[in-house]
Amino acid sequence: LAGSAGALLFITTDRLAYQIKGRLEYLTSGPLYEHMRTWVDPTRPRRAATVLHVEQVFQGATQLV
C-alpha cells in the first residue's frame, strides 16, 4: 500500500520499451480519489486510487530521469 515501490512497463508501437519507477500513494479520499470514481465503471470496486510518484524513467536499459 502507501510507501511501497511500484513500476509501470510499456512498449510503444515503435517497439521501444519504457519503465517508470517510483513510490506509490494509496488514496481513499480527496480530489484524486473522487476523480477516479467519476471514470471507473460503478459496477467495479472503487475502494482506492493509487498514484505513482515518478522517481526514475528508463528507455530500455538507459536511465532518462
mmCIF file of N, CA and C in Angstrom:
data_model
loop_
_atom_site.group_PDB
_atom_site.id
_atom_site.type_symbol
_atom_site.label_atom_id
_atom_site.label_comp_id
_atom_site.label_asym_id
_atom_site.label_seq_id
_atom_site.Cartn_x
_atom_site.Cartn_y
_atom_site.Cartn_z
ATOM 1 N N LEU A 1 0.831 -1.181 0.000
ATOM 2 C CA LEU A 1 0.000 0.000 0.000
ATOM 3 C C LEU A 1 0.878 1.247 0.000
ATOM 4 N N ALA A 2 0.532 2.251 0.768
ATOM 5 C CA ALA A 2 1.258 3.518 0.760
ATOM 6 C C ALA A 2 2.727 3.322 1.102
ATOM 7 N N GLY A 3 3.580 3.984 0.372
ATOM 8 C CA GLY A 3 5.017 3.921 0.608
ATOM 9 C C GLY A 3 5.722 2.787 -0.106
ATOM 10 N N SER A 4 4.966 1.899 -0.708
ATOM 11 C CA SER A 4 5.576 0.801 -1.457
ATOM 12 C C SER A 4 6.194 1.335 -2.745
ATOM 13 N N ALA A 5 7.092 0.564 -3.306
ATOM 14 C CA ALA A 5 7.669 0.916 -4.606
ATOM 15 C C ALA A 5 6.810 0.285 -5.694
ATOM 16 N N GLY A 6 6.709 0.989 -6.828
ATOM 17 C CA GLY A 6 5.931 0.462 -7.944
ATOM 18 C C GLY A 6 6.615 0.779 -9.260
ATOM 19 N N ALA A 7 6.171 0.123 -10.307
ATOM 20 C CA ALA A 7 6.736 0.355 -11.636
ATOM 21 C C ALA A 7 5.684 0.086 -12.692
ATOM 22 N N LEU A 8 5.781 0.835 -13.783
ATOM 23 C CA LEU A 8 4.963 0.616 -14.975
ATOM 24 C C LEU A 8 5.912 0.304 -16.118
ATOM 25 N N LEU A 9 5.587 -0.692 -16.891
ATOM 26 C CA LEU A 9 6.386 -1.054 -18.051
ATOM 27 C C LEU A 9 5.465 -1.029 -19.259
ATOM 28 N N PHE A 10 5.902 -0.353 -20.328
ATOM 29 C CA PHE A 10 5.101 -0.356 -21.541
ATOM 30 C C PHE A 10 5.998 -0.319 -22.764
ATOM 31 N N ILE A 11 5.453 -0.770 -23.876
ATOM 32 C CA ILE A 11 6.168 -0.815 -25.149
ATOM 33 C C ILE A 11 5.371 0.008 -26.145
ATOM 34 N N THR A 12 6.049 0.913 -26.862
ATOM 35 C CA THR A 12 5.380 1.774 -27.829
ATOM 36 C C THR A 12 5.122 1.009 -29.120
ATOM 37 N N THR A 13 4.353 1.617 -30.007
ATOM 38 C CA THR A 13 4.096 0.993 -31.308
ATOM 39 C C THR A 13 5.379 0.887 -32.132
ATOM 40 N N ASP A 14 6.397 1.692 -31.790
ATOM 41 C CA ASP A 14 7.716 1.594 -32.446
ATOM 42 C C ASP A 14 8.605 0.550 -31.790
ATOM 43 N N ARG A 15 8.033 -0.221 -30.857
ATOM 44 C CA ARG A 15 8.721 -1.299 -30.144
ATOM 45 C C ARG A 15 9.838 -0.793 -29.232
ATOM 46 N N LEU A 16 9.665 0.414 -28.673
ATOM 47 C CA LEU A 16 10.593 0.927 -27.669
ATOM 48 C C LEU A 16 10.006 0.622 -26.297
ATOM 49 N N ALA A 17 10.829 0.092 -25.412
ATOM 50 C CA ALA A 17 10.378 -0.269 -24.067
ATOM 51 C C ALA A 17 10.718 0.851 -23.086
ATOM 52 N N TYR A 18 9.754 1.196 -22.245
ATOM 53 C CA TYR A 18 9.938 2.203 -21.206
ATOM 54 C C TYR A 18 9.507 1.615 -19.875
ATOM 55 N N GLN A 19 10.208 2.017 -18.809
ATOM 56 C CA GLN A 19 9.824 1.623 -17.464
ATOM 57 C C GLN A 19 9.864 2.865 -16.589
ATOM 58 N N ILE A 20 8.797 3.056 -15.809
ATOM 59 C CA ILE A 20 8.683 4.187 -14.890
ATOM 60 C C ILE A 20 8.611 3.610 -13.486
ATOM 61 N N LYS A 21 9.499 4.090 -12.599
ATOM 62 C CA LYS A 21 9.563 3.577 -11.228
ATOM 63 C C LYS A 21 9.343 4.720 -10.242
ATOM 64 N N GLY A 22 8.770 4.382 -9.092
ATOM 65 C CA GLY A 22 8.592 5.400 -8.063
ATOM 66 C C GLY A 22 7.857 4.867 -6.858
ATOM 67 N N ARG A 23 7.518 5.794 -5.971
ATOM 68 C CA ARG A 23 6.822 5.496 -4.733
ATOM 69 C C ARG A 23 5.317 5.549 -4.985
ATOM 70 N N LEU A 24 4.581 4.631 -4.358
ATOM 71 C CA LEU A 24 3.129 4.581 -4.512
ATOM 72 C C LEU A 24 2.437 5.288 -3.354
ATOM 73 N N GLU A 25 1.354 5.976 -3.690
ATOM 74 C CA GLU A 25 0.492 6.598 -2.686
ATOM 75 C C GLU A 25 -0.899 5.987 -2.854
ATOM 76 N N TYR A 26 -1.493 5.545 -1.782
ATOM 77 C CA TYR A 26 -2.783 4.855 -1.774
ATOM 78 C C TYR A 26 -3.817 5.819 -1.202
ATOM 79 N N LEU A 27 -4.751 6.271 -2.036
ATOM 80 C CA LEU A 27 -5.716 7.296 -1.636
ATOM 81 C C LEU A 27 -7.116 6.711 -1.489
ATOM 82 N N THR A 28 -7.742 6.982 -0.360
ATOM 83 C CA THR A 28 -9.121 6.545 -0.138
ATOM 84 C C THR A 28 -10.068 7.731 0.034
ATOM 85 N N SER A 29 -9.550 8.954 -0.144
ATOM 86 C CA SER A 29 -10.369 10.161 -0.089
ATOM 87 C C SER A 29 -9.591 11.278 -0.780
ATOM 88 N N GLY A 30 -10.274 12.408 -0.988
ATOM 89 C CA GLY A 30 -9.631 13.565 -1.580
ATOM 90 C C GLY A 30 -9.955 13.719 -3.058
ATOM 91 N N PRO A 31 -9.446 14.809 -3.676
ATOM 92 C CA PRO A 31 -9.790 15.140 -5.061
ATOM 93 C C PRO A 31 -9.401 14.070 -6.089
ATOM 94 N N LEU A 32 -8.215 13.486 -5.979
ATOM 95 C CA LEU A 32 -7.810 12.460 -6.958
ATOM 96 C C LEU A 32 -8.665 11.204 -6.816
ATOM 97 N N TYR A 33 -8.973 10.831 -5.586
ATOM 98 C CA TYR A 33 -9.840 9.677 -5.353
ATOM 99 C C TYR A 33 -11.225 9.933 -5.950
ATOM 100 N N GLU A 34 -11.780 11.109 -5.700
ATOM 101 C CA GLU A 34 -13.105 11.444 -6.236
ATOM 102 C C GLU A 34 -13.091 11.484 -7.760
ATOM 103 N N HIS A 35 -12.021 11.984 -8.364
ATOM 104 C CA HIS A 35 -11.904 11.994 -9.825
ATOM 105 C C HIS A 35 -11.902 10.569 -10.374
ATOM 106 N N MET A 36 -11.149 9.685 -9.740
ATOM 107 C CA MET A 36 -11.104 8.279 -10.171
ATOM 108 C C MET A 36 -12.502 7.676 -10.167
ATOM 109 N N ARG A 37 -13.296 8.005 -9.166
ATOM 110 C CA ARG A 37 -14.645 7.450 -9.060
ATOM 111 C C ARG A 37 -15.552 7.895 -10.208
ATOM 112 N N THR A 38 -15.242 9.025 -10.875
ATOM 113 C CA THR A 38 -16.078 9.504 -11.980
ATOM 114 C C THR A 38 -15.876 8.707 -13.254
ATOM 115 N N TRP A 39 -14.723 8.064 -13.433
ATOM 116 C CA TRP A 39 -14.478 7.359 -14.690
ATOM 117 C C TRP A 39 -14.355 5.844 -14.557
ATOM 118 N N VAL A 40 -14.288 5.322 -13.341
ATOM 119 C CA VAL A 40 -14.257 3.867 -13.164
ATOM 120 C C VAL A 40 -15.699 3.348 -13.171
ATOM 121 N N ASP A 41 -15.926 2.280 -13.901
ATOM 122 C CA ASP A 41 -17.238 1.648 -14.004
ATOM 123 C C ASP A 41 -17.805 1.403 -12.601
ATOM 124 N N PRO A 42 -19.001 1.944 -12.307
ATOM 125 C CA PRO A 42 -19.560 1.784 -10.957
ATOM 126 C C PRO A 42 -19.874 0.345 -10.567
ATOM 127 N N THR A 43 -19.872 -0.571 -11.514
ATOM 128 C CA THR A 43 -20.074 -1.982 -11.150
ATOM 129 C C THR A 43 -18.775 -2.605 -10.638
ATOM 130 N N ARG A 44 -17.677 -1.876 -10.738
ATOM 131 C CA ARG A 44 -16.369 -2.344 -10.242
ATOM 132 C C ARG A 44 -16.087 -1.738 -8.871
ATOM 133 N N PRO A 45 -15.278 -2.414 -8.062
ATOM 134 C CA PRO A 45 -14.899 -1.825 -6.769
ATOM 135 C C PRO A 45 -14.108 -0.535 -6.994
ATOM 136 N N ARG A 46 -14.409 0.465 -6.222
ATOM 137 C CA ARG A 46 -13.687 1.747 -6.322
ATOM 138 C C ARG A 46 -13.238 2.134 -4.924
ATOM 139 N N ARG A 47 -12.465 1.251 -4.308
ATOM 140 C CA ARG A 47 -12.056 1.420 -2.908
ATOM 141 C C ARG A 47 -10.965 2.464 -2.731
ATOM 142 N N ALA A 48 -10.060 2.566 -3.730
ATOM 143 C CA ALA A 48 -8.919 3.469 -3.577
ATOM 144 C C ALA A 48 -8.331 3.789 -4.938
ATOM 145 N N ALA A 49 -7.593 4.880 -4.979
ATOM 146 C CA ALA A 49 -6.812 5.249 -6.163
ATOM 147 C C ALA A 49 -5.344 5.138 -5.783
ATOM 148 N N THR A 50 -4.536 4.651 -6.694
ATOM 149 C CA THR A 50 -3.102 4.548 -6.448
ATOM 150 C C THR A 50 -2.380 5.520 -7.372
ATOM 151 N N VAL A 51 -1.502 6.326 -6.789
ATOM 152 C CA VAL A 51 -0.738 7.322 -7.535
ATOM 153 C C VAL A 51 0.731 6.895 -7.522
ATOM 154 N N LEU A 52 1.346 6.881 -8.693
ATOM 155 C CA LEU A 52 2.779 6.581 -8.791
ATOM 156 C C LEU A 52 3.538 7.897 -8.872
ATOM 157 N N HIS A 53 4.355 8.183 -7.865
ATOM 158 C CA HIS A 53 5.197 9.382 -7.857
ATOM 159 C C HIS A 53 6.512 9.012 -8.556
ATOM 160 N N VAL A 54 6.688 9.514 -9.765
ATOM 161 C CA VAL A 54 7.798 9.109 -10.624
ATOM 162 C C VAL A 54 9.131 9.551 -10.034
ATOM 163 N N GLU A 55 10.058 8.591 -9.931
ATOM 164 C CA GLU A 55 11.414 8.860 -9.450
ATOM 165 C C GLU A 55 12.462 8.509 -10.498
ATOM 166 N N GLN A 56 12.171 7.506 -11.328
ATOM 167 C CA GLN A 56 13.107 7.084 -12.366
ATOM 168 C C GLN A 56 12.326 6.714 -13.621
ATOM 169 N N VAL A 57 12.930 7.034 -14.778
ATOM 170 C CA VAL A 57 12.356 6.640 -16.072
ATOM 171 C C VAL A 57 13.483 6.024 -16.897
ATOM 172 N N PHE A 58 13.197 4.862 -17.488
ATOM 173 C CA PHE A 58 14.180 4.157 -18.305
ATOM 174 C C PHE A 58 13.608 3.940 -19.704
ATOM 175 N N GLN A 59 14.474 4.045 -20.704
ATOM 176 C CA GLN A 59 14.163 3.582 -22.052
ATOM 177 C C GLN A 59 15.126 2.432 -22.288
ATOM 178 N N GLY A 60 14.573 1.222 -22.333
ATOM 179 C CA GLY A 60 15.451 0.043 -22.367
ATOM 180 C C GLY A 60 16.288 0.050 -21.100
ATOM 181 N N ALA A 61 17.602 -0.061 -21.243
ATOM 182 C CA ALA A 61 18.500 -0.064 -20.074
ATOM 183 C C ALA A 61 19.033 1.336 -19.756
ATOM 184 N N THR A 62 18.656 2.349 -20.544
ATOM 185 C CA THR A 62 19.162 3.711 -20.354
ATOM 186 C C THR A 62 18.241 4.498 -19.443
ATOM 187 N N GLN A 63 18.801 5.029 -18.360
ATOM 188 C CA GLN A 63 18.017 5.851 -17.437
ATOM 189 C C GLN A 63 17.878 7.250 -18.010
ATOM 190 N N LEU A 64 16.629 7.722 -18.159
ATOM 191 C CA LEU A 64 16.349 9.044 -18.705
ATOM 192 C C LEU A 64 16.187 10.094 -17.604
ATOM 193 N N VAL A 65 15.602 9.701 -16.471
ATOM 194 C CA VAL A 65 15.387 10.603 -15.342
ATOM 195 C C VAL A 65 15.785 9.892 -14.076
#
